[in-house]
Amino acid sequence: MLKHWWIILVSLVFVTTWLVRSVDDKSIIIIENNLKIPDYTLKNFETIRMDEFGKLKSKLTATDMIHYPDINTNIVDPIMVFYQDNNPLWTVKADNSEVSPKADQIWLLGNTSLQHKAIKIISKDLWIKIDTEYAYTNALTTIISKFGETKSKGMQIFMQIEQIELFSKVRGHYVLQ
């Protein structure tokens, strides 16, 4: 039997090679894709967006950002200001947010407030399409102005034309001056 040890060794090499090649590479890729590994982080940052004429469109500041290469970026304490003719139009604040990989959408998570001139809007979980400056939520919403208070379930905002549409269960309390 010791005379034929090389036959056993060669057989083991062939079997091992066959097993290694038969392992499905896709299973390894799936495991890697499920890992949430950031490629960089930022602290106390500010980013601005300009239009095609070099005018300020929006500015985003936050305390922390964790960027992932292929999934949403996490942002802590975001403050986003939208501008019109280089003047602040809307200021949006939230507890946390996520930005899409293409940076064209932002989800403001948790308590969210929007300020527009003398109007303050308080809501939760607001979605903003950044390029069109369109905001949407299904959450309870309160609009506070010097004339009173309006509550609704859900709303959408067209920021560029300063239009707010309330969805349902709209109730208002106004004080005449």
CSV table of C-alpha atoms in Angstrom, one decimal:
chain,number,residue,atom,x,y,z
A,1,MET,CA,0.0,0.0,0.0
A,2,LEU,CA,2.9,2.4,0.7
A,3,LYS,CA,4.0,1.9,-2.9
A,4,HIS,CA,0.8,3.5,-4.2
A,5,TRP,CA,0.7,6.5,-1.8
A,6,TRP,CA,1.2,8.9,-4.8
A,7,ILE,CA,-2.1,7.7,-6.3
A,8,ILE,CA,-4.0,8.6,-3.2
A,9,LEU,CA,-2.3,12.0,-3.0
A,10,VAL,CA,-3.1,12.8,-6.7
A,11,SER,CA,-6.7,11.7,-6.1
A,12,LEU,CA,-7.0,14.0,-3.1
A,13,VAL,CA,-5.6,16.9,-5.2
A,14,PHE,CA,-8.1,16.3,-7.9
A,15,VAL,CA,-11.0,16.1,-5.5
A,16,THR,CA,-9.9,19.2,-3.6
A,17,THR,CA,-9.5,21.1,-6.9
A,18,TRP,CA,-13.0,20.0,-8.0
A,19,LEU,CA,-14.6,21.1,-4.7
A,20,VAL,CA,-12.9,24.5,-4.7
A,21,ARG,CA,-14.1,25.2,-8.3
A,22,SER,CA,-17.6,24.0,-7.6
A,23,VAL,CA,-18.1,26.5,-4.8
A,24,ASP,CA,-20.6,29.1,-6.1
A,25,ASP,CA,-19.0,32.6,-6.3
A,26,LYS,CA,-22.4,34.2,-6.2
A,27,SER,CA,-22.9,33.1,-2.6
A,28,ILE,CA,-19.7,34.9,-1.6
A,29,ILE,CA,-20.9,38.1,-3.4
A,30,ILE,CA,-24.3,38.0,-1.7
A,31,ILE,CA,-22.6,37.9,1.7
A,32,GLU,CA,-20.4,40.8,0.8
A,33,ASN,CA,-23.3,42.9,-0.5
A,34,ASN,CA,-25.2,42.4,2.8
A,35,LEU,CA,-22.4,44.1,4.7
A,36,LYS,CA,-22.9,47.7,5.5
A,37,ILE,CA,-19.4,49.2,5.4
A,38,PRO,CA,-19.0,52.9,5.0
A,39,ASP,CA,-16.3,54.2,2.6
A,40,TYR,CA,-16.0,57.6,4.5
A,41,THR,CA,-17.5,59.7,7.2
A,42,LEU,CA,-17.6,63.5,7.8
A,43,LYS,CA,-18.1,65.5,11.0
A,44,ASN,CA,-19.6,69.0,11.1
A,45,PHE,CA,-19.8,69.4,7.3
A,46,GLU,CA,-21.5,71.8,4.9
A,47,THR,CA,-22.3,71.1,1.2
A,48,ILE,CA,-23.8,73.5,-1.3
A,49,ARG,CA,-25.6,73.0,-4.6
A,50,MET,CA,-25.6,75.6,-7.4
A,51,ASP,CA,-27.8,76.0,-10.5
A,52,GLU,CA,-26.5,76.1,-14.0
A,53,PHE,CA,-25.9,79.9,-13.7
A,54,GLY,CA,-23.9,79.6,-10.5
A,55,LYS,CA,-26.7,80.7,-8.1
A,56,LEU,CA,-27.0,79.0,-4.8
A,57,LYS,CA,-29.8,76.4,-4.9
A,58,SER,CA,-29.4,74.6,-1.5
A,59,LYS,CA,-27.1,74.1,1.4
A,60,LEU,CA,-26.9,71.1,3.7
A,61,THR,CA,-25.2,71.2,7.0
A,62,ALA,CA,-25.0,68.4,9.6
A,63,THR,CA,-23.1,67.1,12.6
A,64,ASP,CA,-22.3,63.7,11.2
A,65,MET,CA,-22.4,61.9,7.8
A,66,ILE,CA,-21.7,58.2,7.1
A,67,HIS,CA,-21.4,57.6,3.4
A,68,TYR,CA,-21.9,54.1,1.9
A,69,PRO,CA,-20.9,53.4,-1.7
A,70,ASP,CA,-24.1,51.8,-3.0
A,71,ILE,CA,-26.8,52.5,-0.4
A,72,ASN,CA,-28.3,55.5,1.4
A,73,THR,CA,-26.0,57.8,3.2
A,74,ASN,CA,-26.9,58.5,6.9
A,75,ILE,CA,-26.9,62.1,8.1
A,76,VAL,CA,-27.4,63.2,11.8
A,77,ASP,CA,-29.0,66.6,12.7
A,78,PRO,CA,-29.4,67.8,9.1
A,79,ILE,CA,-30.3,71.4,8.3
A,80,MET,CA,-31.1,72.0,4.6
A,81,VAL,CA,-31.8,75.5,3.3
A,82,PHE,CA,-33.4,75.9,-0.2
A,83,TYR,CA,-32.7,79.2,-2.0
A,84,GLN,CA,-34.4,81.3,-4.6
A,85,ASP,CA,-32.4,84.2,-6.2
A,86,ASN,CA,-29.7,83.6,-3.6
A,87,ASN,CA,-32.2,84.3,-0.7
A,88,PRO,CA,-33.3,81.6,1.8
A,89,LEU,CA,-36.7,80.3,0.9
A,90,TRP,CA,-37.2,77.2,3.0
A,91,THR,CA,-35.2,75.9,6.0
A,92,VAL,CA,-35.7,72.2,6.8
A,93,LYS,CA,-34.5,70.5,10.0
A,94,ALA,CA,-34.8,66.9,11.2
A,95,ASP,CA,-33.4,64.5,13.8
A,96,ASN,CA,-31.8,62.2,11.2
A,97,SER,CA,-31.9,61.7,7.4
A,98,GLU,CA,-30.9,59.4,4.6
A,99,VAL,CA,-29.7,60.6,1.2
A,100,SER,CA,-30.1,58.4,-1.9
A,101,PRO,CA,-26.9,57.1,-3.6
A,102,LYS,CA,-27.5,59.6,-6.5
A,103,ALA,CA,-28.1,62.4,-4.0
A,104,ASP,CA,-31.4,63.3,-5.7
A,105,GLN,CA,-33.7,62.4,-2.7
A,106,ILE,CA,-33.5,62.9,1.0
A,107,TRP,CA,-35.7,61.2,3.7
A,108,LEU,CA,-35.9,63.4,6.8
A,109,LEU,CA,-36.6,60.9,9.6
A,110,GLY,CA,-38.1,61.6,13.0
A,111,ASN,CA,-39.2,65.1,14.1
A,112,THR,CA,-39.0,67.4,11.1
A,113,SER,CA,-39.6,71.2,11.0
A,114,LEU,CA,-39.8,73.5,8.0
A,115,GLN,CA,-39.6,77.3,8.2
A,116,HIS,CA,-40.8,79.6,5.4
A,117,LYS,CA,-41.0,83.3,6.1
A,118,ALA,CA,-43.5,83.6,9.0
A,119,ILE,CA,-44.8,80.0,8.7
A,120,LYS,CA,-43.4,77.0,10.7
A,121,ILE,CA,-44.4,73.5,9.7
A,122,ILE,CA,-43.9,70.6,12.2
A,123,SER,CA,-44.2,67.0,11.0
A,124,LYS,CA,-42.4,63.6,10.8
A,125,ASP,CA,-40.7,61.5,8.1
A,126,LEU,CA,-40.6,63.9,5.2
A,127,TRP,CA,-39.4,62.9,1.8
A,128,ILE,CA,-37.8,65.6,-0.5
A,129,LYS,CA,-37.0,65.3,-4.2
A,130,ILE,CA,-34.1,67.6,-4.2
A,131,ASP,CA,-33.9,68.6,-7.9
A,132,THR,CA,-37.6,69.7,-8.1
A,133,GLU,CA,-37.8,70.9,-4.5
A,134,TYR,CA,-40.9,68.8,-3.8
A,135,ALA,CA,-41.6,67.5,-0.3
A,136,TYR,CA,-44.1,64.9,0.8
A,137,THR,CA,-45.3,63.2,4.0
A,138,ASN,CA,-48.3,61.1,5.2
A,139,ALA,CA,-47.6,62.0,8.9
A,140,LEU,CA,-49.6,64.4,11.1
A,141,THR,CA,-48.6,68.0,10.2
A,142,THR,CA,-49.0,71.3,12.1
A,143,ILE,CA,-48.7,74.6,10.4
A,144,ILE,CA,-48.2,77.6,12.7
A,145,SER,CA,-48.5,81.2,11.6
A,146,LYS,CA,-49.2,84.5,13.3
A,147,PHE,CA,-52.9,84.0,12.4
A,148,GLY,CA,-53.3,80.6,14.0
A,149,GLU,CA,-52.7,76.9,13.6
A,150,THR,CA,-53.7,74.3,11.0
A,151,LYS,CA,-53.4,70.6,11.4
A,152,SER,CA,-53.7,67.8,8.8
A,153,LYS,CA,-52.9,64.2,8.0
A,154,GLY,CA,-50.3,64.4,5.3
A,155,MET,CA,-49.1,67.2,3.0
A,156,GLN,CA,-47.1,68.0,-0.1
A,157,ILE,CA,-45.1,71.1,-0.7
A,158,PHE,CA,-44.0,72.6,-4.0
A,159,MET,CA,-41.2,74.8,-2.6
A,160,GLN,CA,-40.3,76.8,-5.7
A,161,ILE,CA,-43.8,78.1,-6.1
A,162,GLU,CA,-44.4,78.3,-2.3
A,163,GLN,CA,-47.5,76.0,-2.5
A,164,ILE,CA,-48.7,73.7,0.3
A,165,GLU,CA,-51.4,71.1,-0.2
A,166,LEU,CA,-52.9,69.4,2.8
A,167,PHE,CA,-54.3,65.9,2.4
A,168,SER,CA,-56.9,65.0,4.9
A,169,LYS,CA,-58.4,65.7,8.4
A,170,VAL,CA,-57.6,69.4,8.0
A,171,ARG,CA,-58.5,71.4,11.0
A,172,GLY,CA,-57.7,75.1,11.7
A,173,HIS,CA,-57.9,77.5,14.6
A,174,TYR,CA,-57.5,81.1,13.6
A,175,VAL,CA,-57.5,84.4,15.6
A,176,LEU,CA,-58.7,87.5,13.8
A,177,GLN,CA,-56.7,90.6,14.5
